[in-house]
XYZ file of C-alpha atoms in Angstrom:
701
model
C -17.187 111.393 74.956
C -17.669 114.676 76.788
C -18.277 117.735 74.657
C -18.985 121.414 75.029
C -22.250 122.945 73.868
C -24.303 125.973 74.781
C -27.616 125.724 76.591
C -29.036 127.995 73.930
C -28.074 125.476 71.252
C -29.692 122.696 73.218
C -33.003 124.473 73.710
C -33.121 125.648 70.100
C -32.248 122.221 68.794
C -29.037 123.548 67.296
C -27.186 120.476 68.478
C -29.708 118.076 67.027
C -31.139 117.315 70.453
C -34.598 118.887 70.302
C -36.622 115.776 69.442
C -37.044 113.088 72.043
C -37.480 112.854 75.819
C -36.320 115.668 78.084
C -36.158 115.325 81.865
C -35.057 118.148 84.128
C -32.620 117.584 86.969
C -32.901 120.013 89.847
C -29.991 119.777 92.213
C -30.240 120.713 95.922
C -31.246 124.284 96.588
C -33.320 124.784 93.426
C -37.092 124.811 93.775
C -38.835 122.497 91.355
C -41.198 124.240 88.965
C -44.262 122.787 87.238
C -43.297 120.896 84.118
C -45.274 123.160 81.789
C -43.158 126.212 82.678
C -40.087 127.175 80.649
C -37.032 125.120 81.502
C -35.534 126.099 84.872
C -33.518 123.013 85.809
C -29.806 122.918 86.456
C -29.273 119.841 84.327
C -30.975 118.039 81.464
C -31.319 114.410 80.546
C -32.190 113.954 76.888
C -33.022 110.678 75.149
C -33.021 111.220 71.394
C -35.038 109.385 68.786
C -31.782 107.871 67.492
C -31.114 106.350 70.964
C -28.392 108.863 71.863
C -28.425 109.883 75.533
C -27.151 113.283 76.600
C -26.607 114.853 80.018
C -26.108 118.603 80.130
C -24.582 119.653 83.430
C -22.974 122.579 85.190
C -19.779 121.059 86.603
C -16.330 121.749 85.169
C -13.991 118.878 84.324
C -10.442 119.591 85.462
C -9.069 116.092 85.716
C -11.060 115.052 88.781
C -13.261 112.696 86.765
C -16.594 114.323 87.574
C -17.946 113.847 84.067
C -17.217 110.114 84.153
C -18.853 109.691 87.542
C -21.969 111.609 86.576
C -22.249 109.718 83.306
C -22.021 106.416 85.216
C -24.826 107.446 87.595
C -27.014 108.334 84.638
C -26.150 105.138 82.757
C -26.980 102.885 85.693
C -30.244 104.526 86.707
C -31.443 104.962 83.138
C -30.132 101.494 82.230
C -28.101 102.364 79.139
C -24.584 101.620 78.017
C -22.121 104.169 79.350
C -20.579 104.453 75.880
C -23.884 105.875 74.666
C -23.906 108.754 77.178
C -22.542 112.147 76.147
C -21.941 114.870 78.715
C -22.331 118.436 77.488
C -20.976 121.382 79.442
C -23.649 124.011 79.926
C -23.107 127.717 79.477
C -23.363 129.823 82.603
C -27.040 130.407 83.323
C -29.151 130.857 86.475
C -31.034 127.751 85.346
C -27.982 125.752 86.412
C -27.500 127.158 89.917
C -27.430 124.575 92.713
C -26.800 125.366 96.387
C -24.879 128.583 96.807
C -26.734 130.386 94.062
C -23.995 130.202 91.462
C -22.507 127.941 88.856
C -19.079 126.725 89.828
C -16.962 123.706 90.708
C -15.014 123.244 93.923
C -15.105 121.846 97.420
C -15.314 118.259 96.130
C -19.035 118.730 95.465
C -19.522 117.652 91.849
C -20.710 114.105 92.513
C -21.695 114.150 96.181
C -24.102 117.081 95.722
C -25.477 115.814 92.402
C -25.756 112.061 92.861
C -29.224 111.608 94.343
C -30.957 114.258 92.257
C -29.398 112.991 89.039
C -30.240 109.383 89.881
C -33.851 110.333 90.661
C -34.167 112.193 87.368
C -32.699 109.259 85.448
C -35.117 106.928 87.222
C -37.962 109.250 86.163
C -36.810 109.083 82.553
C -36.640 105.292 82.703
C -40.123 105.116 84.242
C -41.511 107.356 81.485
C -40.000 105.122 78.815
C -41.430 102.032 80.465
C -44.849 103.706 80.702
C -44.682 104.606 77.018
C -43.894 101.016 76.114
C -46.697 99.728 78.341
C -49.179 102.061 76.642
C -47.959 100.971 73.228
C -48.408 97.276 74.087
C -51.561 97.835 76.193
C -50.047 96.140 79.235
C -49.266 97.190 82.799
C -45.847 98.822 83.376
C -45.029 96.041 85.840
C -45.071 93.629 82.906
C -42.121 95.496 81.343
C -38.458 95.764 82.223
C -35.459 97.591 80.819
C -32.200 96.278 79.461
C -29.349 98.437 78.135
C -31.419 101.074 76.351
C -34.436 98.933 75.514
C -37.778 98.141 77.108
C -38.674 94.466 77.071
C -42.296 93.391 77.292
C -44.285 90.186 77.357
C -44.175 87.888 74.352
C -40.577 88.986 73.571
C -41.678 92.483 72.600
C -38.807 94.999 72.390
C -38.724 98.744 71.809
C -35.629 100.921 71.963
C -35.569 104.063 74.072
C -35.326 106.125 70.903
C -38.527 104.596 69.544
C -40.326 105.480 72.781
C -38.792 108.907 73.449
C -41.392 111.078 71.706
C -44.357 109.334 73.328
C -42.638 109.344 76.718
C -42.197 113.107 76.526
C -45.993 113.550 76.480
C -46.629 111.459 79.586
C -46.857 112.746 83.188
C -43.792 112.496 85.389
C -44.074 109.723 87.981
C -44.393 110.919 91.568
C -41.883 108.447 92.981
C -40.131 106.441 90.266
C -38.496 103.181 91.321
C -34.721 103.208 91.585
C -32.661 100.307 90.332
C -31.258 97.935 92.910
C -27.524 98.432 93.558
C -27.023 94.784 92.644
C -28.151 95.623 89.113
C -25.615 98.417 88.632
C -23.133 97.869 85.839
C -20.925 100.877 86.607
C -21.480 102.389 90.063
C -18.992 100.941 92.518
C -16.953 99.274 89.784
C -13.730 100.374 88.034
C -14.754 102.294 84.918
C -12.553 103.890 82.234
C -12.949 107.649 81.986
C -15.285 108.920 79.307
C -12.776 111.569 78.223
C -9.756 109.280 77.823
C -10.027 108.926 74.056
C -10.530 112.619 73.344
C -7.569 113.571 75.529
C -5.228 110.941 74.164
C -6.085 111.880 70.575
C -5.931 115.622 71.199
C -9.601 116.170 70.408
C -10.431 117.481 73.872
C -10.616 121.269 73.835
C -8.932 123.050 76.704
C -9.053 126.799 77.067
C -5.679 127.228 75.434
C -6.952 125.287 72.381
C -9.810 127.668 71.521
C -9.691 128.944 67.959
C -12.068 131.454 66.365
C -12.140 133.265 63.021
C -10.005 136.389 63.262
C -8.638 135.429 66.681
C -5.778 137.521 68.056
C -3.470 136.570 70.907
C -2.395 138.772 73.797
C -0.071 138.870 76.760
C -0.183 141.330 79.640
C 2.668 143.154 81.335
C 1.769 143.104 85.033
C 2.858 145.242 87.998
C 6.098 144.071 89.602
C 4.837 144.585 93.181
C 1.678 143.782 95.107
C -0.457 146.905 95.124
C 1.510 148.748 92.452
C -0.213 150.274 89.420
C 0.591 151.574 85.974
C 1.918 155.114 85.737
C 2.856 155.349 82.051
C 4.269 153.305 79.210
C 6.037 153.818 75.878
C 5.095 151.278 73.190
C 6.529 153.106 70.168
C 9.275 150.540 69.528
C 7.018 147.559 70.194
C 4.342 148.764 67.766
C 6.850 148.640 64.898
C 7.377 144.902 65.304
C 5.612 142.568 62.853
C 2.221 141.176 63.775
C 1.465 143.659 66.562
C -2.082 145.077 66.492
C -2.450 147.183 69.607
C -0.833 147.929 72.953
C -3.198 149.354 75.531
C -3.548 149.938 79.259
C -6.079 147.744 81.075
C -6.830 147.311 84.765
C -4.272 144.531 85.220
C -1.409 146.255 83.371
C -0.429 146.759 79.733
C -1.972 144.442 77.160
C -0.077 143.572 73.998
C -2.279 142.186 71.202
C -0.704 140.474 68.188
C -1.280 137.774 65.606
C 0.292 135.089 67.762
C 1.693 134.408 71.217
C 5.394 134.782 70.449
C 4.833 137.982 68.498
C 2.953 139.390 71.489
C 5.603 138.194 73.932
C 8.437 139.665 71.856
C 6.626 142.990 71.575
C 5.966 143.032 75.339
C 9.709 142.881 75.937
C 10.087 146.095 73.936
C 7.493 148.084 75.915
C 8.955 150.540 78.432
C 6.741 150.736 81.524
C 6.861 152.887 84.637
C 4.948 151.575 87.653
C 3.822 153.394 90.765
C 5.386 151.767 93.852
C 3.420 149.086 95.631
C 3.661 147.500 99.062
C 7.252 146.928 100.286
C 6.290 143.652 101.958
C 8.845 140.875 102.377
C 9.296 137.623 104.271
C 10.722 139.384 107.323
C 7.799 141.795 107.607
C 5.292 138.998 106.981
C 6.851 136.936 109.754
C 6.854 139.898 112.121
C 3.179 140.685 111.479
C 2.118 137.057 111.842
C 4.110 136.676 115.059
C 2.490 139.822 116.454
C -0.967 138.616 115.477
C -0.519 135.208 117.084
C 0.398 136.963 120.347
C -2.867 138.930 120.284
C -6.137 137.384 121.519
C -8.188 136.185 118.581
C -11.847 135.509 117.962
C -13.149 132.236 119.413
C -13.880 129.615 116.756
C -14.366 126.747 119.228
C -14.665 126.742 122.989
C -15.278 123.440 124.784
C -14.920 123.590 128.554
C -12.277 126.042 129.777
C -8.971 125.254 128.121
C -7.147 128.352 129.372
C -8.149 127.745 132.992
C -7.088 124.107 132.848
C -3.786 125.048 131.228
C -3.140 127.715 133.857
C -3.769 125.279 136.711
C -1.915 122.330 135.209
C 1.667 121.353 135.772
C 4.110 121.394 132.857
C 2.408 121.933 129.520
C 3.527 121.333 125.981
C 3.785 124.390 123.736
C 4.704 124.735 120.082
C 4.666 127.207 117.215
C 3.982 125.972 113.692
C 4.382 127.886 110.434
C 2.986 127.298 106.953
C 4.009 129.322 103.889
C 2.259 130.919 100.949
C 1.712 128.388 98.181
C 1.058 128.824 94.464
C -1.366 126.677 92.489
C 0.942 125.952 89.527
C -1.731 124.520 87.204
C -0.035 122.823 84.275
C -2.266 124.570 81.741
C -1.271 128.246 82.034
C -3.981 130.772 82.853
C -5.826 131.713 79.685
C -9.183 132.852 78.356
C -10.744 133.973 75.086
C -13.322 136.723 74.702
C -15.265 138.302 71.861
C -16.846 141.652 72.740
C -18.996 143.265 70.078
C -22.489 144.544 69.295
C -23.452 144.969 72.927
C -22.613 141.386 73.830
C -19.690 139.464 75.255
C -18.880 135.829 74.580
C -16.227 134.072 76.688
C -14.468 130.720 76.337
C -12.575 129.844 79.499
C -11.202 126.961 81.579
C -13.045 128.269 84.630
C -14.219 126.873 87.943
C -16.395 129.929 88.564
C -18.749 130.541 85.653
C -21.082 132.853 87.560
C -18.247 134.936 88.962
C -16.695 135.230 85.498
C -19.989 136.291 83.933
C -20.693 138.847 86.649
C -17.201 140.316 86.529
C -17.288 140.651 82.743
C -20.723 142.272 82.839
C -19.556 144.756 85.471
C -16.426 145.644 83.489
C -18.392 146.248 80.289
C -21.451 147.851 81.835
C -23.672 145.066 80.470
C -26.429 143.032 82.018
C -25.364 139.472 82.895
C -27.781 138.213 80.234
C -25.612 139.910 77.614
C -22.585 137.820 78.606
C -22.182 134.152 77.635
C -19.579 131.953 79.316
C -18.588 128.704 77.594
C -16.581 126.288 79.739
C -13.757 124.275 78.200
C -11.735 121.516 79.793
C -9.409 122.742 82.539
C -5.767 121.717 82.715
C -5.870 121.703 86.503
C -7.778 124.045 88.769
C -7.058 123.592 92.498
C -9.101 126.732 93.259
C -7.040 129.054 91.053
C -9.536 129.044 88.195
C -12.302 130.183 90.510
C -10.783 133.659 90.087
C -11.768 136.049 87.295
C -8.545 137.973 86.602
C -7.482 135.921 83.579
C -10.990 136.172 82.117
C -11.132 139.948 82.533
C -7.801 140.306 80.700
C -9.386 138.777 77.599
C -12.612 140.772 77.950
C -10.811 144.096 78.305
C -8.490 143.483 75.364
C -11.251 142.213 73.075
C -13.161 145.399 73.771
C -10.039 147.440 73.015
C -9.447 145.878 69.580
C -13.053 144.998 68.631
C -12.020 141.433 67.784
C -11.819 138.085 69.541
C -8.723 137.875 71.756
C -7.097 134.977 73.555
C -4.928 135.964 76.521
C -2.205 133.515 77.549
C -0.213 133.879 80.736
C 3.390 132.699 80.914
C 4.457 130.394 83.718
C 6.230 133.346 85.293
C 3.028 135.419 85.105
C 1.150 132.615 86.804
C 3.563 132.060 89.687
C 4.220 135.744 90.331
C 0.578 136.898 90.134
C -1.340 134.129 91.847
C -3.906 134.221 94.654
C -1.804 132.182 97.048
C -2.675 129.735 99.805
C -2.321 131.950 102.897
C 0.748 131.839 105.086
C -0.072 131.296 108.757
C 1.432 130.948 112.217
C -0.114 128.637 114.820
C 0.522 128.833 118.557
C -0.492 125.748 120.529
C -0.484 124.656 124.157
C -1.734 121.415 125.672
C -1.825 119.706 129.051
C -1.565 116.006 129.875
C -2.768 114.086 132.881
C -0.721 110.942 132.703
C -1.171 109.783 129.120
C -4.423 111.666 128.543
C -4.635 115.194 127.109
C -7.066 117.318 129.133
C -6.690 120.694 127.415
C -5.842 121.959 123.920
C -5.499 125.615 122.991
C -4.682 126.848 119.489
C -4.512 130.329 117.976
C -4.190 130.743 114.206
C -2.845 133.980 112.737
C -3.567 134.168 109.026
C -4.799 136.388 106.212
C -8.462 135.990 105.309
C -9.601 134.518 101.999
C -13.261 135.209 102.648
C -12.780 138.931 103.305
C -12.346 139.313 99.533
C -14.432 136.479 98.120
C -17.301 136.118 100.607
C -17.116 138.770 103.345
C -20.654 138.037 104.527
C -19.480 134.588 105.709
C -17.064 136.045 108.286
C -18.839 135.823 111.627
C -17.569 137.521 114.789
C -14.071 137.784 113.362
C -13.842 134.131 112.288
C -13.059 133.195 108.707
C -14.167 129.572 108.342
C -11.382 128.845 105.841
C -8.754 129.886 108.394
C -10.008 127.498 111.079
C -11.476 124.616 109.064
C -9.828 121.349 109.968
C -8.672 122.896 113.264
C -11.919 123.631 115.065
C -13.200 120.177 114.034
C -10.422 118.478 116.053
C -11.891 114.973 116.496
C -9.998 113.828 119.597
C -11.806 113.349 122.921
C -10.170 116.209 124.808
C -12.570 117.820 127.335
C -11.239 121.360 127.057
C -10.551 122.707 123.560
C -10.159 126.307 122.455
C -9.416 127.440 118.895
C -8.969 131.124 118.086
C -8.834 132.974 114.764
C -6.573 136.037 114.462
C -6.983 137.660 111.050
C -4.170 139.815 109.690
C -3.876 141.613 106.345
C -0.395 141.148 104.900
C -0.964 142.756 101.501
C -0.380 139.530 99.544
C -3.342 138.260 97.470
C -4.754 134.982 98.776
C -7.383 132.565 97.516
C -8.678 129.014 97.618
C -6.025 126.302 97.286
C -6.718 122.584 97.134
C -8.301 121.522 100.474
C -8.166 125.189 101.596
C -7.746 125.558 105.384
C -7.350 121.833 105.958
C -4.186 121.885 103.828
C -2.237 123.592 106.605
C -4.362 122.953 109.670
C -4.124 119.169 109.370
C -0.322 119.476 109.347
C -0.418 121.435 112.591
C -3.043 119.381 114.436
C -1.710 115.947 113.468
C 1.893 116.941 114.151
C 1.038 118.376 117.566
C -1.032 115.318 118.522
C 2.090 113.315 117.689
C 4.078 115.563 119.997
C 1.585 114.854 122.766
C 1.888 111.109 122.159
C 5.676 111.368 122.423
C 5.425 113.433 125.602
C 3.101 110.784 127.058
C 5.603 108.078 126.022
C 2.833 106.477 124.020
C 2.751 104.824 120.610
C 1.439 107.410 118.157
C -1.204 105.003 116.832
C -2.410 103.783 120.234
C -2.522 107.350 121.557
C -4.843 108.389 118.732
C -7.009 105.285 119.062
C -7.740 106.001 122.726
C -8.904 109.502 121.819
C -11.031 108.448 118.838
C -13.315 105.867 120.427
C -16.248 108.201 119.778
C -15.255 108.749 116.134
C -15.770 105.381 114.417
C -15.014 106.519 110.874
C -11.766 108.236 111.907
C -10.848 105.160 113.899
C -11.582 102.702 111.105
C -9.418 104.401 108.464
C -6.660 104.940 111.015
C -6.527 101.286 112.047
C -6.736 100.007 108.480
C -3.964 102.330 107.296
C -1.722 101.185 110.139
C -2.438 97.525 109.422
C -1.821 97.843 105.678
C 1.425 99.739 106.324
C 2.753 97.173 108.791
C 2.844 99.765 111.552
C 4.185 97.400 114.201
C 6.922 95.922 112.004
C 10.360 97.199 113.065
C 12.405 99.338 110.682
C 16.151 99.741 110.299
C 17.988 102.690 111.781
C 17.416 105.830 109.730
C 13.948 104.710 108.670
C 10.648 105.815 110.127
C 6.888 105.737 109.758
C 4.457 108.513 110.516
C 0.688 108.499 110.662
C -2.077 111.090 110.347
C -5.860 111.107 110.010
C -8.146 113.909 108.913
C -11.734 114.503 107.860
C -12.529 117.054 105.179
C -15.303 117.526 102.633
C -17.280 114.644 104.093
C -14.497 112.058 103.718
C -12.168 110.449 106.240
C -8.566 109.795 105.210
C -5.655 108.231 107.063
C -2.154 108.018 105.671
C 1.025 106.317 106.775
C 4.271 107.606 105.284
C 7.501 105.614 105.401
C 10.812 107.417 104.913
C 14.531 106.793 105.002
C 17.219 109.340 105.841
C 20.727 108.516 104.656
C 23.575 110.992 105.212
C 21.076 113.801 105.558
C 19.158 112.885 102.387
C 15.441 112.259 102.809
C 13.670 109.652 100.699
C 9.899 109.095 100.855
C 9.600 105.387 100.179
C 5.940 104.539 100.620
C 2.548 106.107 101.335
C -0.394 103.990 102.456
C -3.713 105.794 102.145
C -7.123 104.661 103.381
C -10.253 106.644 102.552
C -13.833 106.335 103.722
C -15.735 108.537 101.280
C -19.092 106.867 101.820
C -20.830 105.626 98.703
C -18.619 106.095 95.674
C -19.138 105.756 91.951
C -15.783 104.759 90.521
C -13.098 103.187 92.734
C -10.462 103.796 90.067
C -11.219 107.500 90.148
C -11.201 107.601 93.954
C -7.783 105.939 93.960
C -6.522 108.303 91.243
C -7.623 111.332 93.236
C -5.928 110.009 96.370
C -2.739 109.429 94.385
C -2.959 112.892 92.846
C -3.630 114.472 96.233
C -0.623 112.701 97.704
C 1.643 113.948 94.902
C 0.190 117.448 95.299
C 0.641 117.333 99.076
C 4.110 115.830 98.880
C 5.244 118.542 96.467
C 3.982 121.198 98.880
C 5.444 119.510 101.957
C 8.917 119.122 100.463
C 9.268 122.199 98.271
C 6.281 124.520 98.366
C 6.823 128.111 99.405
C 6.505 131.512 97.764
C 9.384 133.775 98.822
C 8.375 137.441 99.077
C 10.946 140.215 98.678
C 10.569 143.931 97.891
C 6.829 143.508 97.420
C 7.090 140.715 94.858
C 6.840 136.955 94.669
C 10.388 135.890 93.858
C 9.519 133.067 91.514
C 10.382 132.335 87.919
C 9.380 129.025 86.422
C 9.462 125.486 87.774
C 13.178 125.939 88.389
C 12.294 128.125 91.388
C 8.967 126.458 92.231
C 9.785 122.766 91.785
C 7.240 119.989 91.474
C 7.768 116.391 92.502
C 9.714 114.450 89.867
C 8.999 110.911 88.731
C 12.202 109.576 90.269
C 11.098 111.015 93.634
C 7.739 109.249 93.633
C 7.081 106.861 96.484
C 5.093 103.677 96.186
C 1.445 104.543 96.876
C -1.142 102.039 98.109
C -4.757 103.217 98.261
C -7.530 101.349 100.059
C -11.200 102.333 99.952
C -13.451 101.477 102.895
C -16.763 99.948 101.769
C -19.508 102.196 103.102
C -23.185 102.978 102.769
C -22.748 106.458 104.240
C -23.658 109.485 102.071
C -20.990 110.257 99.458
C -18.085 112.442 100.486
C -15.601 114.328 98.363
C -12.432 112.853 96.881
C -10.745 115.703 94.989
C -9.511 117.527 98.091
C -9.300 115.083 101.071
C -6.166 113.257 99.904
C -3.987 116.325 100.498
C -4.282 117.243 104.227
C -2.897 114.106 105.960
C 0.228 113.872 103.817
C 2.345 116.658 105.358
C 1.789 115.644 108.993
C 2.300 111.946 108.272
C 5.569 112.850 106.538
C 6.701 115.151 109.358
C 5.895 112.469 111.912
C 7.842 109.899 109.878
C 10.850 112.212 109.776
C 10.659 112.543 113.563
C 10.513 108.769 113.924
C 13.566 108.359 111.679
C 15.716 111.237 112.953
C 14.290 112.664 116.173
C 13.901 116.035 114.433
C 10.508 117.642 115.067
C 9.898 119.893 112.064
C 7.250 122.549 112.711
C 7.644 124.596 109.566
C 6.664 123.849 105.973
C 8.307 123.023 103.668
C 10.035 120.308 105.671
C 13.802 120.689 105.737
C 16.186 118.556 107.738
C 18.699 120.376 109.878
C 22.359 119.589 109.328
C-alpha cells in the first residue's frame, strides 16, 4: 500500500527503514555519484531485515496508476511479491530531480522516464543479495537463483532477502547486473490490481483535503472578481464577530478568512465587504476579435517543408477553413487545497501537488527563506490534469499560516476553482490546402493563441514559437510535400496553463478534422485517404487500421448514424479512435468509441485501458460541453451546473485495444484525449453532413 513519508525520516531511520540494503536509483539526467558519498539519488530501493521492500520515489499519484506500475517494475526485477512492496512519496529535494531539474509529475513521464533506471537498480539489488548468499554458502553466484524474496542455493539452501540485506549492503555494486528475462515476469505486461485500491476504498488514503494537524485552522480566500483586478480595501468588522473566526487578512490573492472550520470561514467570508480595483474588461467578443486579428497576421514559422504558400498560390481551387477551440477549465474533483505551517524560520507544506519544486521555490520566495528551509510533503491528488502544477493554492496556505502563526488548511470552493483557473488556451486556426486529384500537395496552417510558456518557461520560446501552441500540429504525420505551420502568439489577459495533453488537445481536433475535409473533397473514404498518406508512418498506420477493423468501419449504418476516425501521436504513444454516433430529431448520442493504442512496452494493460477510458471521458466532456464563457473580465462559471461533466447515462460503450510492441514505453495519461474530438466531429459529419469547426460541438437546427 502506498504511503507518504519524508526523505528526512527515511535517512534518519525514523520510519524504521535504516537497517538493511539500500540501492540508489538515478533517473535520466542525474549524474551518478560514487557510492561512498552522501545520498544523491532520486529514488531509493530499501530491503529491510524483516523482508519488507520499500521504494521511495518522486512521482505524484493522481489516479494515473504510476505507483502501481513502478511497484510492479521493482517487484519483477527484484523478484519479490508485489504485495510486499511499499511506495513512499518523497519530500521535495534536489536529490530527486530527474530530467528538467525539478521534481514534478506531468507529460505522461512517470513510468516511461523511470522504467529502465528503476529496473537496473532493482537488478543491482537482486545481484547484491545473490552475492551475499553465495558468500555465505561459499559458492559461486551462478549456483544461486532467486524466487519471490528468497535466494535458493545448492543442496536446498534458502535465505530470505531480509536475512541477507545487511551483508549485501557491504558488498560492491555490480557493474552490469543481469536483468530478468521478460518470460519470468509475474507482473509486467499482465493485468495487476492497483496497490492503492484498498487504502482508497477504506478511506485510509490521505489526499490533500484530508490532512489534519494539531491546532489546524481552516481558511477560504475571497478572490478578485476580474482578471487583473486587485484588492483596494475591505471591512471585516461584522465577519470578525462571528463564532470561530480567528483572523481576516489581505494576502496577494485576495482576502483570507481563517476560522476553526470550513463552513465557519465560508460564512464569515460572506460577511466581508470588499472593494476591488477594476481589472481587464475582456469578454468573448473582444477575445474573438483579437484572435481573428492575430490569425490574419503572419506568424512565426514552426514548420516549413517545401514551399506551401507558393504551391497554394499556383494551384487551382484550394480548400480553406477556420477552426476555433475555447478556454477550458480543469475541474479536478478534489477542490484545490493545501496546508502549511510557517514558524521558527521554517515552512512545512502538505499539498496535492504536481510541481513540488515550483511549490517549494514559490513558498521560499514569498517568505524570504532559502529553499532548504521549506519542506513539501506530497499527498494523493484527486485529479491533476496540469492544474496542480501551479502554486497559487499552495501560496494561499503559506501566506495565511504566516499571518496567524499556526497551521492553516486552505480549501477552495468549486466556484473558486472554475472562476480562478489557469485555463487551456482558446485558439483560432486558419488552414488552406491544395489537392492534385486525390493527393494533397500543400498544407498551410496558422495558429493564433495565448502562450503558456511565456509565464511558466519563457526561455523555451524560440523565435516566437511556443512549443505548446504548435505541438501536435507541426508534427503532422501525413506525406504532404509542402507543409507550413505558423505560430501567432497573442496576449488576451486570461490566465492559461497546462491542460491534459496540452497543445495536442486542440491541435489534433483541427488537423484530423481538416484531413477529413480533404478526404471528402477528394471523394475518398476517410480511412483509405489517411492510409495512402501514412505509408511512411507504420505505427500510425497500424493503430489506424486496427481501430477501423475493430469498429467495423466498412459495415453500413442506418440513416442518421455515422462513424468518424482520427489518429494522433503524443507523448511517445500512437492512438487511433473510431467514434460511432446517432442523431435523432436533432439529438446527438455517442454510442461507441473504439480506441487502439501503441504505447510501446507497457507495465499494466489494465491501467493502460483505464487511462484510455478516462481520457475518452475527459475528451468527450470537453468536446460536447467544455467552454469557459468570459464576460466583463470574469469567467462566468458557477459549479458543475454551468460547467457540466459527462453523466453516466451519456457514456458510450468503450472498447480499448493495446498493440503488442517492443518499442520504448510511451505515455498513457495524456494520449487518449486528443483523437476523441476529431473522431466525434467526423462522425457527426458522416451522420448529418454538418461540418463542425468549433468546440464544443453543437448541431445546428
